[in-house]
CSV table of C-alpha atoms and ligand atoms in Angstrom, one decimal:
chain,number,residue,atom,x,y,z
Q,28,MET,CA,110.7,81.1,120.6
Q,29,PRO,CA,108.1,83.7,121.6
Q,30,SER,CA,104.4,82.7,121.1
Q,31,VAL,CA,103.3,84.4,117.8
Q,32,GLY,CA,100.3,84.0,115.6
Q,33,PHE,CA,97.6,85.9,113.7
Q,34,ARG,CA,94.9,87.9,115.6
Q,35,PHE,CA,92.0,87.5,113.2
Q,36,GLY,CA,89.5,86.3,115.7
Q,37,SER,CA,85.8,86.3,114.6
Q,38,ALA,CA,85.2,90.0,114.5
Q,39,ARG,CA,81.9,91.2,113.2
Q,40,LEU,CA,80.5,94.6,112.2
Q,41,PRO,CA,78.0,95.8,114.9
Q,42,ALA,CA,74.4,95.9,113.8
Q,43,ALA,CA,74.5,99.7,114.6
Q,44,CYS,CA,76.5,100.1,111.4
Q,45,GLU,CA,73.5,99.0,109.2
Q,46,PRO,CA,71.7,102.3,109.0
Q,47,LEU,CA,74.9,103.9,107.9
Q,48,ARG,CA,75.4,101.2,105.2
Q,49,ARG,CA,71.9,101.9,103.9
Q,50,GLU,CA,72.6,105.6,103.8
Q,51,VAL,CA,75.8,105.1,101.8
Q,52,ARG,CA,74.1,102.7,99.4
Q,53,ALA,CA,71.3,105.1,98.7
Q,54,PHE,CA,73.8,107.9,98.1
Q,55,LEU,CA,75.8,105.7,95.7
Q,56,ASP,CA,72.6,104.5,93.9
Q,57,GLU,CA,71.7,108.1,93.3
Q,58,THR,CA,75.1,109.6,92.6
Q,59,LEU,CA,76.4,106.8,90.4
Q,60,ALA,CA,73.2,106.1,88.5
Q,61,GLY,CA,74.3,105.2,84.9
Q,62,TYR,CA,78.0,105.2,85.8
Q,63,PRO,CA,79.5,102.8,83.3
Q,64,ALA,CA,81.0,99.4,84.2
Q,65,GLN,CA,84.4,100.2,82.6
Q,66,ARG,CA,84.7,103.3,84.9
Q,67,ARG,CA,83.6,101.3,87.9
Q,68,ALA,CA,86.5,98.9,87.1
Q,69,TYR,CA,89.0,101.7,88.0
Q,70,THR,CA,87.5,101.5,91.6
Q,71,TRP,CA,89.9,103.3,94.0
Q,72,THR,CA,92.1,104.6,91.1
Q,73,GLY,CA,89.2,106.5,89.6
Q,74,TRP,CA,89.7,110.3,90.0
Q,75,ASP,CA,86.6,112.5,90.3
Q,76,ALA,CA,86.9,115.6,92.5
Q,77,THR,CA,83.2,116.4,92.1
Q,78,PHE,CA,82.3,113.0,93.5
Q,79,THR,CA,84.8,113.5,96.4
Q,80,ALA,CA,83.1,116.9,97.3
Q,81,LYS,CA,79.8,115.0,97.6
Q,82,VAL,CA,81.3,112.3,99.8
Q,83,ALA,CA,82.8,115.1,102.0
Q,84,ALA,CA,79.4,116.8,102.3
Q,85,HIS,CA,78.2,113.6,104.0
Q,86,GLY,CA,81.0,113.7,106.5
Q,87,TRP,CA,82.6,110.5,105.1
Q,88,ILE,CA,86.2,111.8,104.8
Q,89,GLY,CA,88.2,111.8,108.0
Q,90,MET,CA,85.4,110.1,109.7
Q,91,THR,CA,87.4,108.9,112.7
Q,92,TRP,CA,89.4,112.1,113.2
Q,93,PRO,CA,88.8,114.6,116.0
Q,94,ARG,CA,86.0,117.2,115.4
Q,95,ARG,CA,88.6,119.9,116.1
Q,96,TRP,CA,90.1,119.1,112.7
Q,97,GLY,CA,87.0,118.6,110.8
Q,98,GLY,CA,86.6,114.9,111.5
Q,99,GLY,CA,83.5,113.0,112.6
Q,100,GLU,CA,84.9,111.1,115.7
Q,101,ARG,CA,83.2,108.0,114.4
Q,102,SER,CA,84.6,104.4,114.8
Q,103,ALA,CA,87.0,102.6,112.5
Q,104,LEU,CA,84.2,100.1,111.9
Q,105,GLU,CA,81.8,102.7,110.7
Q,106,ARG,CA,84.6,104.0,108.4
Q,107,TYR,CA,85.0,100.4,107.2
Q,108,VAL,CA,81.4,100.2,106.2
Q,109,VAL,CA,81.7,103.4,104.1
Q,110,LEU,CA,84.8,102.1,102.4
Q,111,GLU,CA,83.3,98.7,101.7
Q,112,GLU,CA,80.2,100.2,100.0
Q,113,MET,CA,82.3,102.7,98.0
Q,114,LEU,CA,84.6,99.9,96.7
Q,115,ALA,CA,81.8,97.4,96.0
Q,116,ALA,CA,80.1,100.0,93.9
Q,117,GLY,CA,83.3,100.9,92.0
Q,118,ALA,CA,83.0,104.5,93.2
Q,119,PRO,CA,85.7,107.0,91.9
Q,120,VAL,CA,87.3,107.7,95.3
Q,121,ALA,CA,90.9,108.3,94.3
Q,122,ALA,CA,90.9,112.1,94.9
Q,123,HIS,CA,90.4,111.7,98.7
Q,124,TRP,CA,91.6,108.1,99.1
Q,125,ILE,CA,95.2,108.7,100.1
Q,126,GLY,CA,94.5,111.8,102.3
Q,127,ASP,CA,91.8,109.9,104.2
Q,128,ARG,CA,93.7,106.6,104.4
Q,129,GLN,CA,97.2,107.6,105.3
Q,130,SER,CA,98.4,111.2,104.9
Q,131,GLY,CA,95.7,112.6,107.3
Q,132,PRO,CA,96.3,109.9,109.9
Q,133,LEU,CA,100.1,110.4,109.6
Q,134,LEU,CA,99.7,114.2,110.3
Q,135,LEU,CA,97.4,113.4,113.2
Q,136,ARG,CA,100.0,111.1,114.7
Q,137,TYR,CA,103.2,113.0,113.9
Q,138,GLY,CA,102.3,116.5,112.6
Q,139,THR,CA,102.4,119.8,114.4
Q,140,ASP,CA,99.1,121.5,115.4
Q,141,ALA,CA,99.8,124.1,112.8
Q,142,GLN,CA,100.0,121.4,110.1
Q,143,ARG,CA,96.9,119.8,111.4
Q,144,ASP,CA,95.0,123.1,111.5
Q,145,ALA,CA,96.0,124.0,108.0
Q,146,ILE,CA,95.5,120.6,106.3
Q,147,LEU,CA,93.1,118.2,108.0
Q,148,PRO,CA,89.9,120.3,107.7
Q,149,ARG,CA,90.7,120.7,104.0
Q,150,ILE,CA,91.0,117.0,103.5
Q,151,CYS,CA,87.7,116.5,105.3
Q,152,ARG,CA,86.1,119.1,103.0
Q,153,GLY,CA,87.4,117.2,100.0
Q,154,GLU,CA,89.7,120.1,99.0
Q,155,ALA,CA,93.3,118.9,99.7
Q,156,PHE,CA,94.6,115.9,97.7
Q,157,PHE,CA,97.7,113.9,98.6
Q,158,CYS,CA,100.2,111.5,96.9
Q,159,ILE,CA,102.8,109.2,98.4
Q,160,GLY,CA,106.4,110.0,97.7
Q,161,MET,CA,108.3,106.8,98.7
Q,162,SER,CA,109.5,104.9,95.6
Q,163,GLU,CA,112.4,106.2,93.4
Q,164,PRO,CA,114.0,105.0,90.2
Q,165,ASP,CA,116.3,102.6,92.0
Q,166,SER,CA,114.4,102.1,95.3
Q,167,GLY,CA,111.1,100.3,95.6
Q,168,SER,CA,111.2,97.2,97.8
Q,169,ASP,CA,114.5,98.4,99.3
Q,170,LEU,CA,113.0,101.7,100.4
Q,171,ALA,CA,115.9,102.4,102.8
Q,172,SER,CA,118.1,103.0,99.8
Q,173,ILE,CA,116.3,106.2,98.7
Q,174,ARG,CA,118.6,109.0,97.5
Q,175,THR,CA,116.3,112.0,97.3
Q,176,ARG,CA,117.7,114.4,99.8
Q,177,ALA,CA,116.8,117.6,101.7
Q,178,GLU,CA,119.3,120.1,103.0
Q,179,ARG,CA,118.7,123.0,105.2
Q,180,SER,CA,118.6,126.3,103.3
Q,181,PRO,CA,118.1,130.0,104.4
Q,182,ARG,CA,114.4,129.7,103.7
Q,183,GLY,CA,113.8,126.2,105.0
Q,184,TRP,CA,114.8,123.1,103.0
Q,185,ARG,CA,116.2,122.4,99.5
Q,186,VAL,CA,115.1,119.1,98.0
Q,187,THR,CA,116.8,117.3,95.1
Q,188,GLY,CA,116.0,113.9,93.6
Q,189,THR,CA,113.3,111.9,91.8
Q,190,LYS,CA,110.2,110.1,93.1
Q,191,LEU,CA,108.7,107.5,90.8
Q,192,TRP,CA,105.3,105.7,90.3
Q,193,THR,CA,103.7,108.5,92.4
Q,194,THR,CA,99.9,107.8,92.0
Q,195,GLY,CA,97.9,110.9,91.2
Q,196,ALA,CA,100.7,113.4,91.6
Q,197,GLN,CA,99.5,115.4,88.5
Q,198,HIS,CA,96.3,116.2,90.4
Q,199,CYS,CA,97.6,116.7,93.9
Q,200,GLU,CA,98.5,119.7,95.9
Q,201,TYR,CA,100.7,117.8,98.4
Q,202,MET,CA,103.1,114.9,98.6
Q,203,ILE,CA,104.2,113.3,101.9
Q,204,ALA,CA,107.8,112.4,100.9
Q,205,LEU,CA,110.4,110.3,102.5
Q,206,VAL,CA,113.8,111.8,101.9
Q,207,ARG,CA,117.4,111.6,103.3
Q,208,THR,CA,118.3,114.5,105.6
Q,209,THR,CA,121.7,113.2,106.9
Q,210,PRO,CA,124.1,112.7,104.0
Q,211,GLY,CA,126.1,109.5,104.3
Q,212,ALA,CA,123.9,108.1,107.1
Q,213,GLU,CA,123.4,104.4,106.9
Q,214,ARG,CA,120.2,103.0,105.4
Q,215,HIS,CA,117.3,103.5,107.9
Q,216,ALA,CA,119.1,106.3,109.7
Q,217,GLY,CA,119.0,109.9,108.6
Q,218,LEU,CA,115.6,109.7,106.8
Q,219,SER,CA,112.8,112.3,107.4
Q,220,GLN,CA,109.3,113.0,106.1
Q,221,PHE,CA,108.1,116.2,104.5
Q,222,LEU,CA,104.8,117.7,103.6
Q,223,ILE,CA,105.7,119.1,100.2
Q,224,PRO,CA,103.5,121.6,98.4
Q,225,LEU,CA,103.8,120.1,94.9
Q,226,ARG,CA,103.1,123.4,93.0
Q,227,SER,CA,106.4,124.9,94.2
Q,228,PRO,CA,109.1,126.1,91.8
Q,229,GLY,CA,111.7,123.4,91.0
Q,230,ILE,CA,109.2,120.6,91.0
Q,231,THR,CA,108.3,118.9,87.8
Q,232,VAL,CA,105.5,116.3,87.6
Q,233,ARG,CA,105.4,114.0,84.5
Q,234,PRO,CA,102.6,111.5,84.1
Q,235,ILE,CA,103.6,108.0,83.0
Q,236,ARG,CA,101.3,106.0,80.6
Q,237,ASP,CA,100.7,102.4,81.9
Q,238,LEU,CA,100.0,99.2,80.1
Q,239,ALA,CA,96.2,100.0,79.9
Q,240,GLY,CA,96.9,103.4,78.4
Q,241,ASN,CA,96.0,105.3,81.6
Q,242,GLN,CA,98.2,108.0,83.1
Q,243,HIS,CA,97.5,107.5,86.8
Q,244,PHE,CA,101.1,107.5,88.2
Q,245,CYS,CA,103.9,109.9,87.7
Q,246,GLU,CA,107.6,110.8,87.9
Q,247,VAL,CA,108.2,113.7,90.2
Q,248,VAL,CA,111.5,115.5,89.9
Q,249,PHE,CA,112.9,117.9,92.6
Q,250,ASP,CA,115.5,120.2,91.2
Q,251,ASP,CA,116.8,122.3,94.2
Q,252,ALA,CA,113.1,122.8,95.1
Q,253,GLU,CA,112.8,125.2,98.1
Q,254,ILE,CA,110.2,124.1,100.7
Q,255,PRO,CA,109.3,125.9,103.9
Q,256,ALA,CA,111.0,125.1,107.3
Q,257,ASP,CA,107.8,124.0,108.8
Q,258,ALA,CA,107.3,121.3,106.0
Q,259,LEU,CA,109.1,118.7,108.2
Q,260,VAL,CA,106.7,116.1,109.5
Q,261,GLY,CA,107.6,114.6,112.9
Q,262,GLY,CA,111.2,114.3,114.0
Q,263,GLU,CA,114.2,115.0,111.8
Q,264,GLY,CA,115.7,111.5,111.3
Q,265,ASN,CA,112.6,109.7,112.5
Q,266,GLY,CA,111.4,109.1,108.9
Q,267,TRP,CA,111.9,105.3,108.9
Q,268,ALA,CA,109.7,104.6,111.9
Q,269,GLN,CA,107.1,107.0,110.6
Q,270,VAL,CA,107.0,105.5,107.1
Q,271,MET,CA,106.5,102.1,108.6
Q,272,ALA,CA,103.5,103.4,110.5
Q,273,GLU,CA,102.2,105.0,107.3
Q,274,LEU,CA,102.6,101.7,105.4
Q,275,ALA,CA,100.5,99.9,108.0
Q,276,TYR,CA,97.6,102.4,107.2
Q,277,GLU,CA,98.3,101.8,103.5
Q,278,ARG,CA,98.0,98.1,103.7
Q,279,SER,CA,95.2,97.6,106.2
Q,280,GLY,CA,92.0,98.5,104.2
Q,281,PRO,CA,89.4,96.5,102.2
Q,282,GLU,CA,90.7,97.9,98.9
Q,283,ARG,CA,93.2,95.1,98.9
Q,284,TYR,CA,90.6,92.5,98.0
Q,285,LEU,CA,87.8,94.6,96.5
Q,286,SER,CA,89.5,96.1,93.4
Q,287,CYS,CA,87.7,93.7,91.0
Q,288,HIS,CA,84.4,93.7,92.9
Q,289,PRO,CA,82.3,95.4,90.3
Q,290,LEU,CA,83.3,92.6,87.9
Q,291,LEU,CA,82.3,89.9,90.4
Q,292,THR,CA,78.9,91.6,90.6
Q,293,GLU,CA,78.5,91.5,86.8
Q,294,LEU,CA,79.6,87.9,86.8
Q,295,VAL,CA,77.0,86.9,89.4
Q,296,LYS,CA,74.3,88.9,87.6
Q,297,ALA,CA,75.1,87.2,84.3
Q,298,ARG,CA,75.1,83.6,85.6
Q,299,GLU,CA,72.8,83.7,88.6
Q,300,HIS,CA,70.1,81.5,87.0
Q,301,ASP,CA,72.6,79.2,85.3
Q,302,ALA,CA,72.4,75.5,86.2
Q,303,ASP,CA,75.9,74.8,84.8
Q,304,ALA,CA,77.8,73.1,87.6
Q,305,ARG,CA,81.1,74.4,86.4
Q,306,ALA,CA,79.9,78.0,86.6
Q,307,ARG,CA,78.3,77.5,90.1
Q,308,THR,CA,81.4,75.9,91.5
Q,309,ALA,CA,83.8,78.6,90.1
Q,310,ILE,CA,81.6,81.5,91.3
Q,311,GLY,CA,81.0,79.7,94.7
Q,312,ARG,CA,84.7,79.4,95.1
Q,313,GLN,CA,85.2,83.2,94.4
Q,314,VAL,CA,82.5,84.2,96.8
Q,315,ALA,CA,83.8,81.9,99.6
Q,316,GLN,CA,87.2,83.5,99.2
Q,317,LEU,CA,85.7,86.9,99.3
Q,318,ALA,CA,83.7,86.1,102.5
Q,319,THR,CA,86.9,84.8,104.2
Q,320,LEU,CA,88.9,87.8,103.1
Q,321,ARG,CA,86.1,90.1,104.4
Q,322,THR,CA,86.1,88.5,107.8
Q,323,MET,CA,89.9,88.8,108.0
Q,324,SER,CA,89.7,92.5,106.9
Q,325,ILE,CA,87.0,93.3,109.5
Q,326,ALA,CA,89.3,91.8,112.1
Q,327,VAL,CA,92.1,94.2,111.0
Q,328,ALA,CA,89.6,97.1,111.4
Q,329,HIS,CA,88.8,95.8,114.9
Q,330,LEU,CA,92.5,95.8,115.8
Q,331,LEU,CA,92.8,99.4,114.6
Q,332,GLU,CA,89.7,100.3,116.6
Q,333,THR,CA,91.3,98.9,119.8
Q,334,GLY,CA,94.6,100.8,119.2
Q,335,GLU,CA,96.6,97.7,118.1
Q,336,GLN,CA,99.1,97.7,115.3
Q,337,PRO,CA,97.8,95.2,112.7
Q,338,ALA,CA,100.9,95.2,110.3
Q,339,LEU,CA,101.2,91.4,110.3
Q,340,GLU,CA,97.5,90.7,109.7
Q,341,ALA,CA,97.2,93.6,107.1
Q,342,ALA,CA,100.2,92.0,105.2
Q,343,VAL,CA,98.3,88.7,105.1
Q,344,VAL,CA,95.1,90.3,103.8
Q,345,LYS,CA,97.0,92.3,101.2
Q,346,ASP,CA,98.9,89.2,100.0
Q,347,VAL,CA,95.9,86.8,99.9
Q,348,GLY,CA,93.7,89.5,98.6
Q,349,ALA,CA,96.1,90.2,95.6
Q,350,VAL,CA,96.0,86.5,94.7
Q,351,PHE,CA,92.2,86.6,94.8
Q,352,GLU,CA,92.0,89.8,92.8
Q,353,GLN,CA,94.4,88.6,90.2
Q,354,ASP,CA,92.5,85.4,89.6
Q,355,LEU,CA,89.1,87.0,89.2
Q,356,PRO,CA,89.4,88.5,85.7
Q,357,GLY,CA,90.5,85.1,84.3
Q,358,VAL,CA,87.6,83.3,86.0
Q,359,ALA,CA,85.2,86.0,84.8
Q,360,GLN,CA,86.5,85.7,81.2
Q,361,SER,CA,86.1,81.9,81.2
Q,362,LEU,CA,82.5,82.1,82.5
Q,363,LEU,CA,81.2,85.1,80.7
Q,364,ASP,CA,82.3,84.2,77.2
Q,365,VAL,CA,83.3,87.8,76.6
Q,366,GLN,CA,86.5,88.9,74.9
Q,367,PRO,CA,88.2,91.6,77.0
Q,368,CYS,CA,88.7,94.8,75.1
Q,369,THR,CA,89.6,98.5,75.6
Q,370,ASP,CA,87.8,99.7,72.5
Q,371,PRO,CA,85.0,102.1,73.6
Q,372,SER,CA,82.6,100.3,71.1
Q,373,GLY,CA,82.9,97.1,73.2
Q,374,SER,CA,80.2,96.2,75.7
Q,375,PRO,CA,80.7,97.7,79.2
Q,376,VAL,CA,81.6,94.3,80.7
Q,377,ALA,CA,84.1,93.6,78.0
Q,378,GLN,CA,85.7,96.9,78.6
Q,379,ALA,CA,85.7,96.4,82.4
Q,380,LEU,CA,87.4,93.0,81.8
Q,381,GLY,CA,89.9,94.6,79.4
Q,382,GLU,CA,90.8,97.2,82.0
Q,383,LEU,CA,91.1,94.8,84.9
Q,384,MET,CA,93.1,92.2,82.9
Q,385,GLN,CA,95.7,94.9,82.1
Q,386,ASN,CA,95.8,96.3,85.6
Q,387,ALA,CA,95.7,93.1,87.6
Q,388,PRO,CA,99.5,92.4,87.4
Q,389,SER,CA,100.1,95.6,89.3
Q,390,PHE,CA,97.9,94.5,92.3
Q,391,SER,CA,100.8,92.4,93.7
Q,392,LEU,CA,103.3,95.3,93.2
Q,393,ARG,CA,101.5,98.5,94.4
Q,394,GLY,CA,101.7,99.0,98.2
Q,395,GLY,CA,104.5,96.4,98.5
Q,396,THR,CA,105.3,93.4,96.4
Q,397,ARG,CA,104.2,89.8,97.1
Q,398,GLU,CA,107.7,88.7,98.1
Q,399,ILE,CA,108.2,91.7,100.5
Q,400,LEU,CA,104.8,91.0,102.2
Q,401,ARG,CA,105.7,87.3,102.6
Q,402,GLY,CA,108.9,88.4,104.2
Q,403,ILE,CA,107.0,90.6,106.6
Q,404,ILE,CA,104.6,87.7,107.4
Q,405,ALA,CA,107.5,85.3,108.0
Q,406,ARG,CA,109.2,87.8,110.3
Q,407,GLY,CA,105.9,88.4,112.1
Q,408,LEU,CA,105.5,84.7,112.7
Q,409,GLY,CA,109.1,84.5,114.1
Q,410,LEU,CA,110.2,82.4,111.1
Q,411,ARG,CA,113.1,84.6,110.0
R,22,FAD,C1,100.0,100.8,90.2
R,22,FAD,C2,101.1,101.2,91.1
R,22,FAD,C3,101.0,102.4,91.9
R,22,FAD,C4,102.1,102.8,92.7
R,22,FAD,N1,101.9,103.9,93.4
R,22,FAD,C5,103.0,104.4,94.2
R,22,FAD,C6,102.8,105.6,94.9
R,22,FAD,O1,101.8,106.3,94.9
R,22,FAD,N2,103.9,106.0,95.6
R,22,FAD,C7,105.1,105.3,95.7
R,22,FAD,O2,106.0,105.7,96.4
R,22,FAD,N3,105.2,104.1,95.0
R,22,FAD,C8,104.2,103.7,94.2
R,22,FAD,N4,104.3,102.5,93.5
R,22,FAD,C9,105.6,101.8,93.5
R,22,FAD,C10,105.6,100.5,94.3
R,22,FAD,O3,105.6,100.7,95.7
R,22,FAD,C11,106.8,99.7,93.9
R,22,FAD,O4,106.7,99.4,92.5
R,22,FAD,C12,107.1,98.5,94.7
R,22,FAD,O5,107.4,98.8,96.0
R,22,FAD,C13,108.2,97.6,94.1
R,22,FAD,O6,109.3,98.4,93.9
R,22,FAD,P1,110.1,98.4,92.5
R,22,FAD,O7,109.1,98.7,91.4
R,22,FAD,O8,111.3,99.2,92.6
R,22,FAD,O9,110.5,96.8,92.2
R,22,FAD,P2,111.7,96.1,92.9
R,22,FAD,O10,111.8,96.5,94.3
R,22,FAD,O11,112.9,96.3,92.1
R,22,FAD,O12,111.3,94.6,92.8
R,22,FAD,C14,111.4,93.8,91.6
R,22,FAD,C15,111.0,92.4,91.9
R,22,FAD,O13,112.0,91.9,92.9
R,22,FAD,C16,111.4,91.3,94.0
R,22,FAD,N5,112.2,91.6,95.2
R,22,FAD,C17,112.8,92.8,95.6
R,22,FAD,N6,113.4,92.7,96.8
R,22,FAD,C18,113.3,91.4,97.2
R,22,FAD,C19,113.7,90.7,98.3
R,22,FAD,N7,114.4,91.2,99.3
R,22,FAD,N8,113.3,89.3,98.4
R,22,FAD,C20,112.6,88.8,97.4
R,22,FAD,N9,112.2,89.4,96.3
R,22,FAD,C21,112.5,90.7,96.2
R,22,FAD,C22,110.1,92.1,94.1
R,22,FAD,O14,109.1,91.4,94.9
R,22,FAD,C23,109.7,92.2,92.7
R,22,FAD,O15,109.1,91.0,92.2
R,22,FAD,C24,103.3,102.0,92.7
R,22,FAD,C25,103.4,100.9,91.9
R,22,FAD,C26,102.4,100.5,91.1
R,22,FAD,C27,102.5,99.2,90.3
């Protein structure tokens, strides 16, 4: 059996990142002054295009991309510091999150220069917002079973089918969609990715209300939607390999263990002078887990920085991170003696708790379910 294992090492952020961290903190202190706890609880699903424009003005979108396309040519570790501070503060980053995290990097890797010229500078300026078109009504974990198809037409491509659970589609100009381009092709073969302008005729976006009453994901129906010939991203039929690379970007960031961080901050603030041993032990356990996850996540950023593919390590951070994030609201409730609520008349912490308790079950579904990630980890370790 080949030698396999995790490459977490003992990576650290260089001291040179600290001035940047202070700069981001000062920006967040000023920009989010008075921003309520319940809105901070949305963290990376909070949508605010005005906030995104301010982040862009600081050069914190597309930070690692070439200057030629509006990027900052900074390191993955500097980007990590910015993400970490934004998430820890519960900043409403959703508008630029997907473009910065995965759609832009995908276009950098597989797009044409024309696509890069047209799109990447707009992402960096906080003007072009993206959503992810992978899941469908009968295809989630088994992504290779998707049925949405694109056929060549006189003007380019004609797309038919339905995408589901598409986060933010109602606000976005573009979707990167995985669709079938070779009818009858088996599973992973015959799939391609397209850069789809969502405001085209034949495309209907319907928001879906979730358990917490929010409408953050959507159903997107393509009814013979005509899209241009140059909307194909990468090679025709190369969609499966490309989407796997995209999922590695999607799963590799600190958002997979920082979704509840503003609540942990409130918990520590509320009980920091408390002598109760039960509270100290429970908070200590949460903070120890957080510190371990952070070390692992920084190691993933180091692997990205050195050009490695950290899909296995990212799957571990996402899976362990989801367990941590799903436990935290229950721990906070037991220690804060606060009833979670969604009523605007409740205290900000009670509302943040109410929000997170209703959203936490989705943390081990979005971006790949727990069982699927554990399958990836087992395969990566040579166990299946
Ligand atoms: C908040 C949220 C946001 C989302 N945003 C997006 C988005 O922007 N774009 C997008 O494309 N999708 C999005 N999704 C969809 C998400 O990727 C899917 O929900 C997820 O991949 C699971 O697919 P499914 O819902 O079809 O469930 P299924 O695949 O039907 O899974 C149901 C259950 O069966 C288990 N299961 C399935 N296959 C196996 C197996 N082989 N072995 C063991 N267990 C298995 C799963 O783990 C799960 O517990 C989002 C989902 C959520 C909850």
